[in-house]
Every structure is written in C-alpha cells, then in structure tokens.
PDB file of C-alpha atoms in Angstrom:
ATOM      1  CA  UNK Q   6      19.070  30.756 -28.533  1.00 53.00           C
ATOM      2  CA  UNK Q   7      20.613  29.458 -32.056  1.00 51.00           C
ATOM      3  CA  UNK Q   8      19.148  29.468 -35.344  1.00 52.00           C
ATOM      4  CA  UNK Q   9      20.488  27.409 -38.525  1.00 55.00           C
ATOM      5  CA  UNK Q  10      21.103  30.705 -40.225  1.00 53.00           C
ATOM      6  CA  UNK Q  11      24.912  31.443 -40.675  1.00 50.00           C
ATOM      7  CA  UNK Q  12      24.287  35.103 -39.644  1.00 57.00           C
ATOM      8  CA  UNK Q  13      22.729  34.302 -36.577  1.00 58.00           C
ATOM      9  CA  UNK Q  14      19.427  36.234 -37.670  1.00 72.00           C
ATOM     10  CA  UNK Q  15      16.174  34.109 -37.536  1.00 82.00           C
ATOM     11  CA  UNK Q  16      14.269  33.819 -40.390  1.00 85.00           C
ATOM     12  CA  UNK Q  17      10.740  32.545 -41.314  1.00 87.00           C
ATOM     13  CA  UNK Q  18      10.987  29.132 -41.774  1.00 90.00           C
ATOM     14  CA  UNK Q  19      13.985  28.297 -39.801  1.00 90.00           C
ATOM     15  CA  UNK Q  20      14.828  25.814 -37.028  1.00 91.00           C
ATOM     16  CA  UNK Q  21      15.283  27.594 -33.635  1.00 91.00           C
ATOM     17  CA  UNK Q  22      17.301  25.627 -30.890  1.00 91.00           C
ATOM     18  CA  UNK Q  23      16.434  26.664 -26.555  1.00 92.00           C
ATOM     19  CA  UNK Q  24      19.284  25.793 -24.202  1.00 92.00           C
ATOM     20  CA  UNK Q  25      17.120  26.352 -20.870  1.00 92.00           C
ATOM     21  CA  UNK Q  26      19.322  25.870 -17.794  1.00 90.00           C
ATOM     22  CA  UNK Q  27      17.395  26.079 -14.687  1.00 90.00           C
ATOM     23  CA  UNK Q  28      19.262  27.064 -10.950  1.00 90.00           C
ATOM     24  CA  UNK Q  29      20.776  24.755  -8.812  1.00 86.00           C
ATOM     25  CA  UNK Q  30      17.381  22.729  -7.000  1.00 85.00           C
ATOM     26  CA  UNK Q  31      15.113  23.308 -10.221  1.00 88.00           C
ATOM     27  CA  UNK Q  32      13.918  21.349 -13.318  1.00 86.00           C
ATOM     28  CA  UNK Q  33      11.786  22.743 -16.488  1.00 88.00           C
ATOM     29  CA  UNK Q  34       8.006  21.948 -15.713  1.00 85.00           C
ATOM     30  CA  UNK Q  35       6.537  19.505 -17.271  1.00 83.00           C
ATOM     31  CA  UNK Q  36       5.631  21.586 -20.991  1.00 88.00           C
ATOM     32  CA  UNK Q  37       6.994  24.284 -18.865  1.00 90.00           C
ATOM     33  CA  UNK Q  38       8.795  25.980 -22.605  1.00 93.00           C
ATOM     34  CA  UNK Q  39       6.125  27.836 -24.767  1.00 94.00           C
ATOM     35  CA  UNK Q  40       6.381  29.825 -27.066  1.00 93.00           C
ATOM     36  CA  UNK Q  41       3.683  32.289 -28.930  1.00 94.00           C
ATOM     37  CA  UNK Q  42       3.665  34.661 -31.623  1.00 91.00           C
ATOM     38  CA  UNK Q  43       3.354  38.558 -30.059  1.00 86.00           C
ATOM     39  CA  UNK Q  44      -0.652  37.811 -30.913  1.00 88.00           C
ATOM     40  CA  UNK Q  45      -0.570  35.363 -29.003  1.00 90.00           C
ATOM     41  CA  UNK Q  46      -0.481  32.228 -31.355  1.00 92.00           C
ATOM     42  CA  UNK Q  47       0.904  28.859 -30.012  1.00 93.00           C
ATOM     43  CA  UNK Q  48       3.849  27.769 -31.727  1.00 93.00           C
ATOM     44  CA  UNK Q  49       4.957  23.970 -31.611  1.00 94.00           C
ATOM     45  CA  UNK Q  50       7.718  23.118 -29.113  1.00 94.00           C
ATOM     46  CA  UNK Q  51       9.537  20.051 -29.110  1.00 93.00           C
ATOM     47  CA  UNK Q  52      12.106  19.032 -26.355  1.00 93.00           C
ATOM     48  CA  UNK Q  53      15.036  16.995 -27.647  1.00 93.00           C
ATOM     49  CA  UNK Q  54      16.601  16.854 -23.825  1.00 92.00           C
ATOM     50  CA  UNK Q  55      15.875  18.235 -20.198  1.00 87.00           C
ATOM     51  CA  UNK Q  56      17.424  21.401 -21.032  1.00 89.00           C
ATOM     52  CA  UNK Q  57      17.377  21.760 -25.135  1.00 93.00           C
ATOM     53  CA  UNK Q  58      14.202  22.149 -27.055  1.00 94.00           C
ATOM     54  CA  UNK Q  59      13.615  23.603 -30.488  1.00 93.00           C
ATOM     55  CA  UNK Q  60      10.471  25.115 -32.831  1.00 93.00           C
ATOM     56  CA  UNK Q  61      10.136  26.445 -36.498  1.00 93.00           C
ATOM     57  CA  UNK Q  62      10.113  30.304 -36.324  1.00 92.00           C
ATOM     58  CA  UNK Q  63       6.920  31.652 -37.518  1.00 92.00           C
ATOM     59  CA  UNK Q  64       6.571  35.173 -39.733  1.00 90.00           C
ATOM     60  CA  UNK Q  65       6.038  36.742 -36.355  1.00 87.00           C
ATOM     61  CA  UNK Q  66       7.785  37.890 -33.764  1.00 89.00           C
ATOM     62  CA  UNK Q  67       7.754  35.582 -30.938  1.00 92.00           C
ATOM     63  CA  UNK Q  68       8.018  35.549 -27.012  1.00 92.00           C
ATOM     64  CA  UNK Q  69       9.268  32.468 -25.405  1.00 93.00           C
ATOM     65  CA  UNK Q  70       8.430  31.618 -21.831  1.00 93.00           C
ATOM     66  CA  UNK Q  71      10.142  28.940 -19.260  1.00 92.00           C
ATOM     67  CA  UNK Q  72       8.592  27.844 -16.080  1.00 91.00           C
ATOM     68  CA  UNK Q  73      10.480  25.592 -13.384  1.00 89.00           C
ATOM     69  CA  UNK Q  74       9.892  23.542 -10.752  1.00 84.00           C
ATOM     70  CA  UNK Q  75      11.302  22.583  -7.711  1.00 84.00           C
ATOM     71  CA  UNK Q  76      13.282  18.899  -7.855  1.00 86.00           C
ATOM     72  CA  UNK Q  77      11.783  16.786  -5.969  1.00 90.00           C
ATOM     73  CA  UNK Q  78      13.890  14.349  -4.002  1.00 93.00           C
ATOM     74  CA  UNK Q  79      12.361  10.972  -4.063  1.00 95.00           C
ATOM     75  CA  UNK Q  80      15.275   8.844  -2.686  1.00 95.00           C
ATOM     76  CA  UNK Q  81      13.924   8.257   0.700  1.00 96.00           C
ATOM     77  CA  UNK Q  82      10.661   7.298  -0.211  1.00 97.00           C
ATOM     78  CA  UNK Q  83      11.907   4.769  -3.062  1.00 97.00           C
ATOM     79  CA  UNK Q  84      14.646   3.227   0.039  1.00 97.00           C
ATOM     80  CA  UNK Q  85      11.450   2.744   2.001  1.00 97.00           C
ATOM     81  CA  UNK Q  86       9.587   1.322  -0.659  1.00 97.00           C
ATOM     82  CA  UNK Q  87      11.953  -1.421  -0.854  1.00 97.00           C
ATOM     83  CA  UNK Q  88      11.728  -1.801   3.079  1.00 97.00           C
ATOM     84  CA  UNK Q  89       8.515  -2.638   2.669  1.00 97.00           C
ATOM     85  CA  UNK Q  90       8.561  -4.641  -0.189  1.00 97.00           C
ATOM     86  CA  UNK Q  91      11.275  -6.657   1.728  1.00 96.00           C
ATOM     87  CA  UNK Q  92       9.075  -7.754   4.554  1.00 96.00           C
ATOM     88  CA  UNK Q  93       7.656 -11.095   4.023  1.00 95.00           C
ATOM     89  CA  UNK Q  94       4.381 -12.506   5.613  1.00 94.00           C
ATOM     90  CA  UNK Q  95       5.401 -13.535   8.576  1.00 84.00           C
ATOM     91  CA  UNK Q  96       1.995 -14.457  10.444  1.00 89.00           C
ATOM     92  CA  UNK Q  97       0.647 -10.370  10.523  1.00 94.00           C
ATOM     93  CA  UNK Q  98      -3.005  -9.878  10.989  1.00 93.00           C
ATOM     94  CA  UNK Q  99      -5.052  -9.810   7.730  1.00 91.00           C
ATOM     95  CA  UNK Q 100      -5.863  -5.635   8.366  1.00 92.00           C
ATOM     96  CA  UNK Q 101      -2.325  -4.723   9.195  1.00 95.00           C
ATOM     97  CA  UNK Q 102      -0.885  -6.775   5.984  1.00 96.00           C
ATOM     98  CA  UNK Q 103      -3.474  -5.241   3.439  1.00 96.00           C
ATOM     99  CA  UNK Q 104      -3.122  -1.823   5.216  1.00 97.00           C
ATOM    100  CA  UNK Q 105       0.959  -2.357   3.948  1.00 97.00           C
ATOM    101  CA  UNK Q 106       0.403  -3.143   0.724  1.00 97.00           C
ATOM    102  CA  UNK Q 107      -2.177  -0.475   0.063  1.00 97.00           C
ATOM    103  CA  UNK Q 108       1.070   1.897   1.537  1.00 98.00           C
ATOM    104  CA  UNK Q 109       3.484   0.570  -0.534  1.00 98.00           C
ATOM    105  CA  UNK Q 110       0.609   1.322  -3.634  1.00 98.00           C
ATOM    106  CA  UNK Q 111       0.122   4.753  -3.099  1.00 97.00           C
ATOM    107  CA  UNK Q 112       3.774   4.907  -2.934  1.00 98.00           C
ATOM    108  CA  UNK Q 113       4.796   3.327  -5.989  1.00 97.00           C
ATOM    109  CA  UNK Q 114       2.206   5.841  -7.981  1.00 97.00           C
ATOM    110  CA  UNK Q 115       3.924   9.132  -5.993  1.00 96.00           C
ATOM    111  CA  UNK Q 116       7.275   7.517  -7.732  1.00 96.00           C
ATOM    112  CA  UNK Q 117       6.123   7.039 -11.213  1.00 95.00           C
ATOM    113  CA  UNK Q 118       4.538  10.485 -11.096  1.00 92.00           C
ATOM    114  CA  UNK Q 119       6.222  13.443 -12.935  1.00 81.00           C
ATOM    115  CA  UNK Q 120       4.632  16.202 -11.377  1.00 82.00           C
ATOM    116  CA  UNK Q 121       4.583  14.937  -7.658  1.00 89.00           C
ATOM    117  CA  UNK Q 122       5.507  17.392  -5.093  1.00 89.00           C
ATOM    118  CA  UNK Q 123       8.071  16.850  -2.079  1.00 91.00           C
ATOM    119  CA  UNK Q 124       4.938  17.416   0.007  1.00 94.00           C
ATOM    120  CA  UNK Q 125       2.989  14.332  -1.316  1.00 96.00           C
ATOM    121  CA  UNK Q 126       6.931  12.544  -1.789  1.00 96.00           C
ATOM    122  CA  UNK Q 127       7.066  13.242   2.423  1.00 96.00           C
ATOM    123  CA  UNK Q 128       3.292  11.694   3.071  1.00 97.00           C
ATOM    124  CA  UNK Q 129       4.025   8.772   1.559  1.00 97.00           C
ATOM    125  CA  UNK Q 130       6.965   8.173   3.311  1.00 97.00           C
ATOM    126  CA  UNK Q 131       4.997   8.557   6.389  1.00 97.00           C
ATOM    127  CA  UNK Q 132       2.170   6.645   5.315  1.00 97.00           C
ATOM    128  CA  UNK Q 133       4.655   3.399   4.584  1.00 98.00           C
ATOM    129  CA  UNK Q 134       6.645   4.182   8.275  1.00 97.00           C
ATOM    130  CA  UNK Q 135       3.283   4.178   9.988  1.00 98.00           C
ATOM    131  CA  UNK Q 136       2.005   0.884   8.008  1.00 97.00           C
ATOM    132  CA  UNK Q 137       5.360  -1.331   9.030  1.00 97.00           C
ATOM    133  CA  UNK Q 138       5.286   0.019  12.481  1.00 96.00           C
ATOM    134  CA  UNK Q 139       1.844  -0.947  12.709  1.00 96.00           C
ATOM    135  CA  UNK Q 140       2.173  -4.788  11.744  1.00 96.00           C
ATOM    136  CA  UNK Q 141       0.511  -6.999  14.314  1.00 95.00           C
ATOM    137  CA  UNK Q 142       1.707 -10.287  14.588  1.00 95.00           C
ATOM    138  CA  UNK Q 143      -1.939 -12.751  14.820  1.00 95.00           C
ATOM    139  CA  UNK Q 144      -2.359 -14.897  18.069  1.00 96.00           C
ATOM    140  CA  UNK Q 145      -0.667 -18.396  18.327  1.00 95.00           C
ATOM    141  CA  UNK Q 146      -4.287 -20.215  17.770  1.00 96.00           C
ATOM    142  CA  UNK Q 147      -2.201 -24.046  16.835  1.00 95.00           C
ATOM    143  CA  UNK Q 148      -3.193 -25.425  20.737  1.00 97.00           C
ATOM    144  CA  UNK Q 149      -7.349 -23.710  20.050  1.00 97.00           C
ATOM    145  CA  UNK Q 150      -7.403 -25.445  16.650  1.00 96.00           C
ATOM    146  CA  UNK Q 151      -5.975 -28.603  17.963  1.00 97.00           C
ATOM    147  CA  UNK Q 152      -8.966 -29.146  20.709  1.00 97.00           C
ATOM    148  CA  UNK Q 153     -11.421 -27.910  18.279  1.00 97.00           C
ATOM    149  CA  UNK Q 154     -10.131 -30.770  16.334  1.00 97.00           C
ATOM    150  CA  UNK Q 155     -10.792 -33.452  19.089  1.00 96.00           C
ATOM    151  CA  UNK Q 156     -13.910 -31.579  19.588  1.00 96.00           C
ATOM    152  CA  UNK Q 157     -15.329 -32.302  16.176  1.00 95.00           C
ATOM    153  CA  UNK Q 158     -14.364 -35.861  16.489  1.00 96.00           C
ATOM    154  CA  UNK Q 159     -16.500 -36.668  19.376  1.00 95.00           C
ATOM    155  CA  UNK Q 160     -19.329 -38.719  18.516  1.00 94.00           C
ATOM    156  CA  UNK Q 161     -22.004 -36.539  20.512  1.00 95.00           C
ATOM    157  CA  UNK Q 162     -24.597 -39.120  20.527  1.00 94.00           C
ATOM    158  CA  UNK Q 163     -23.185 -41.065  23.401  1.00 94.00           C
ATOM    159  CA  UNK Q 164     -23.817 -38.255  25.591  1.00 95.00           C
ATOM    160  CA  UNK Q 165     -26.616 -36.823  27.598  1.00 94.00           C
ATOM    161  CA  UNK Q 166     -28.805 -33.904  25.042  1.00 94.00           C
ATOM    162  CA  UNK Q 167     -28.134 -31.288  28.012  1.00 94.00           C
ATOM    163  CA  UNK Q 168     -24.661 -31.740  28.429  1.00 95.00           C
ATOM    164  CA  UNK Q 169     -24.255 -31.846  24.474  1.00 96.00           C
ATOM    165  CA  UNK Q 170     -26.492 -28.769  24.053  1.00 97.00           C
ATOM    166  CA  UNK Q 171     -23.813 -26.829  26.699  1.00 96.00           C
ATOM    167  CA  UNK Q 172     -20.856 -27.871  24.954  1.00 97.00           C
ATOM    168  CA  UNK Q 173     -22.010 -27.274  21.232  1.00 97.00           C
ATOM    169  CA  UNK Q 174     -22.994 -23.869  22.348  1.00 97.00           C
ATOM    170  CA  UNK Q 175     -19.120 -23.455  23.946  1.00 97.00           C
ATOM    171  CA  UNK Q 176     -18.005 -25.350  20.693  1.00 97.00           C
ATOM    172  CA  UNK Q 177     -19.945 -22.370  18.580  1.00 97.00           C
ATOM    173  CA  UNK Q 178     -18.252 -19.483  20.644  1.00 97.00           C
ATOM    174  CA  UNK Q 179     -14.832 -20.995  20.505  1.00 97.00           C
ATOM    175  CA  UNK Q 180     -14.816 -21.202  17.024  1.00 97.00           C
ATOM    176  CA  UNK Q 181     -15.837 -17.653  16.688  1.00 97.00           C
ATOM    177  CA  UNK Q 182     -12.516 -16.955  18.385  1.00 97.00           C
ATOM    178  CA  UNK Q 183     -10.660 -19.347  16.206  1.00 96.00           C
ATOM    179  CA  UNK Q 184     -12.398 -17.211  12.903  1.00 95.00           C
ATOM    180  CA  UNK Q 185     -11.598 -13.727  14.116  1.00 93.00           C
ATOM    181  CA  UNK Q 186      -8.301 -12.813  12.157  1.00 89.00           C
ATOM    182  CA  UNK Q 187      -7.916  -9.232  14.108  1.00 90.00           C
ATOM    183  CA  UNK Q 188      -6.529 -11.048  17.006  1.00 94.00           C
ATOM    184  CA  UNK Q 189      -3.272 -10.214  17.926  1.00 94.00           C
ATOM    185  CA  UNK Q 190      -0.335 -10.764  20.181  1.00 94.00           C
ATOM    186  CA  UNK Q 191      -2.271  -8.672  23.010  1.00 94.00           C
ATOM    187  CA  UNK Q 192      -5.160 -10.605  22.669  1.00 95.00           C
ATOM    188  CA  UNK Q 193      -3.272 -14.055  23.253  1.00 96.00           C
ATOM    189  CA  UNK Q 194      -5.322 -14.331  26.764  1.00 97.00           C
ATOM    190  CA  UNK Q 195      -8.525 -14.196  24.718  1.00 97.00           C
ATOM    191  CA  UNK Q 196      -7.347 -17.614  22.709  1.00 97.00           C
ATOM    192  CA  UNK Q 197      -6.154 -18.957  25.954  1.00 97.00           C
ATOM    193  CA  UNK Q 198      -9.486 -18.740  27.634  1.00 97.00           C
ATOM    194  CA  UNK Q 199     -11.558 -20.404  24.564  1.00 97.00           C
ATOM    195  CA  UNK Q 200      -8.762 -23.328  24.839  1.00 97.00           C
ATOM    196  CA  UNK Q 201      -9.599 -23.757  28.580  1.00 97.00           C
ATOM    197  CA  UNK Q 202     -13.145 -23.293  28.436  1.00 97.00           C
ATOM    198  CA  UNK Q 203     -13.328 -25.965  25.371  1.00 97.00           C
ATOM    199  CA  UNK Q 204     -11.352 -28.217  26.952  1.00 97.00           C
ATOM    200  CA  UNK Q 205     -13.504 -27.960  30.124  1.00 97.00           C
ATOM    201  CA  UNK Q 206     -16.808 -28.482  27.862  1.00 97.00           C
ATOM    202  CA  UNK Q 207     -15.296 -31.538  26.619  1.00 96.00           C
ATOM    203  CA  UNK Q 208     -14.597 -32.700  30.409  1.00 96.00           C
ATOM    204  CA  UNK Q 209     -18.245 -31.530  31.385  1.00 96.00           C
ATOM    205  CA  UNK Q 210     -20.358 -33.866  28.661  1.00 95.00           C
ATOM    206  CA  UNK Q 211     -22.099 -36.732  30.635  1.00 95.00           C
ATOM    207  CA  UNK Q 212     -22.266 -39.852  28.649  1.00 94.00           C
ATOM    208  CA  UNK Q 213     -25.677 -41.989  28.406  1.00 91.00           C
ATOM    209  CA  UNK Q 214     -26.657 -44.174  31.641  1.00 81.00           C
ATOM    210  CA  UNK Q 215     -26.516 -47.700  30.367  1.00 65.00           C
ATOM    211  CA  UNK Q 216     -29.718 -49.758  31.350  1.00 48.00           C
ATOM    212  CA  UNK Q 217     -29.531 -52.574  33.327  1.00 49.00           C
ATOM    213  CA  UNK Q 218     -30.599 -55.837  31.821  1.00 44.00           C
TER     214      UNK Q 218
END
C-alpha cells in the first residue's frame, strides 16, 4: 500500500495506491478489491491495471479486501474454435452443419466471457469435438435427381390412366426421398432403391392403343 503523503501516513483526502499480486495460477476477481470504512461504508475503487488499483482515503479507518480466482486456461478451446471454423461445407447434412455452428456459438461466448470457469471452458471443448465428429456427409442423390428429371418431362397423356396413376404415385414417393436432407452416407441404399424403382415406373407406363382406321 502507498499513499501520496511524503511520510508514508494516510491522510483524509489522499490518494491510496493497491499493488495486489495474486499466487502463481490466480487472477483478482472480477471487482474482486473492495474496500469499506470499519462501519462498513463502500469506498470507490478504481483499477488502473490487473494488479494496481487505487481509492481516496475516507476520515475512517478502512479494511480492504481481495478475492481471486482461478485462471482459466482457454487455449484449447480457442485452437478448436478455429478447427471448426476451418471446415468448409463440404456436402454435410443440414442437422449435422447447424448442430456445428450452434457449437462453435456457444463457444465463442465461453471465450469472450470474463468470469467463465475451466469447467464450462472443458464443455465446450467437448461440445465442438462431438459436433465435427458428428458431420454426416448427405447421400450422392445427382443419378435420383437426374431420372426425376426425365420423369417430369414425360408427357403422361400418351399413356394408359392406370399405368400413369402407378407411376405418379412412385414419382410422389421418390421425390420424398429426393426432399429428405437427413440422408446420409449409410442411407445411400435408400436413394439407390427410389432410382431403380423410378426408373422401373418409367419402363412400366403403357402407352395408348392406337385405333385402327
């Protein structure tokens, strides 16, 4: 503790300077330095650095307090937010992409906060391994959208109204398949099967018996 006083006696009135030097693995809390008159009154504290802060002695006696903190070691989570940031679109499912950025959110926020603990530092570490492992790559649907393509060109009234009732109703299913963004690499047989079975409805419509004249 220094005053301005040449004597080294505080006076009323007189600028106090705190050096506060926390052990190795600590940091002052965040308004962690207060200091109160012996009846208790709150006296004004202002922090010039992480370690020095000063006040205006009062005509009391006062008592100043410190708390601390642990540091909190956000390295790792800030290298994995730039993991994830570094991963470009490449195809992922629609859940599995939002479910990443949502990580990398949370993550950014644990960064930027002053008061976040190592617990909440470690969870969203976690939270951003689990979303990149978790990427699914979406189904290869280019051969199912290029036969619903023919499909939609077909001019349907050239063939019989049962035939054309079967394939619209194959047509309708297929394209649910073709809409459904949660399929995956796994489920590759599943757009396989709707390209077979439209290419087969396209093979099964029966055109129009020409009359005889």
């Amino acid at each position: 503790i220094k005053s301005d006083d040449a004597d080294g006696f505080v006076k009323e009135g007189q600028t106090v300077t705190l050096t506060v030097t926390p052990n190795e693995g600590y940091k002052v809390a965040e308004n962690g330095v207060t200091v109160n008159t012996v009846e208790k009154a709150k006296v004004e504290v202002t922090k010039v650095d992480d370690t020095t802060y000063t006040f205006v002695m009062p005509d009391k006696a006062v008592e100043v307090n410190a708390e601390f903190v642990k540091v909190v070691d956000k390295t790792a989570l800030q290298a994995k937010v730039a993991e994830a940031e570094g991963i470009t679109n490449n195809n992922y499912t629609d859940t599995s992409w939002t479910n990443l950025q949502s990580e990398i959110a949370k993550a950014k926020a644990i960064i930027v906060k002053e008061d976040a603990t190592q617990e909440e530092v470690d969870l969203a570490v976690e939270g951003l391994t689990n979303a990149i492992a978790g990427l699914e790559v979406k189904a290869d649907k280019s051969k199912l959208e290029e036969v619903i393509g023919r499909a939609n060109e077909l001019d349907l009234t050239k063939y019989t109204e049962e035939s054309v009732a079967k394939f619209n109703k194959v047509l309708e299913e297929v394209k649910a398949v073709y809409n459904d963004n949660t399929l995956t690499t796994d489920d590759q047989a599943v757009v396989d099967e709707a390209v077979s079975k439209l290419r087969q409805a396209i093979k099964d419509l029966e055109p129009i018996a020409k009359l005889d004249k």
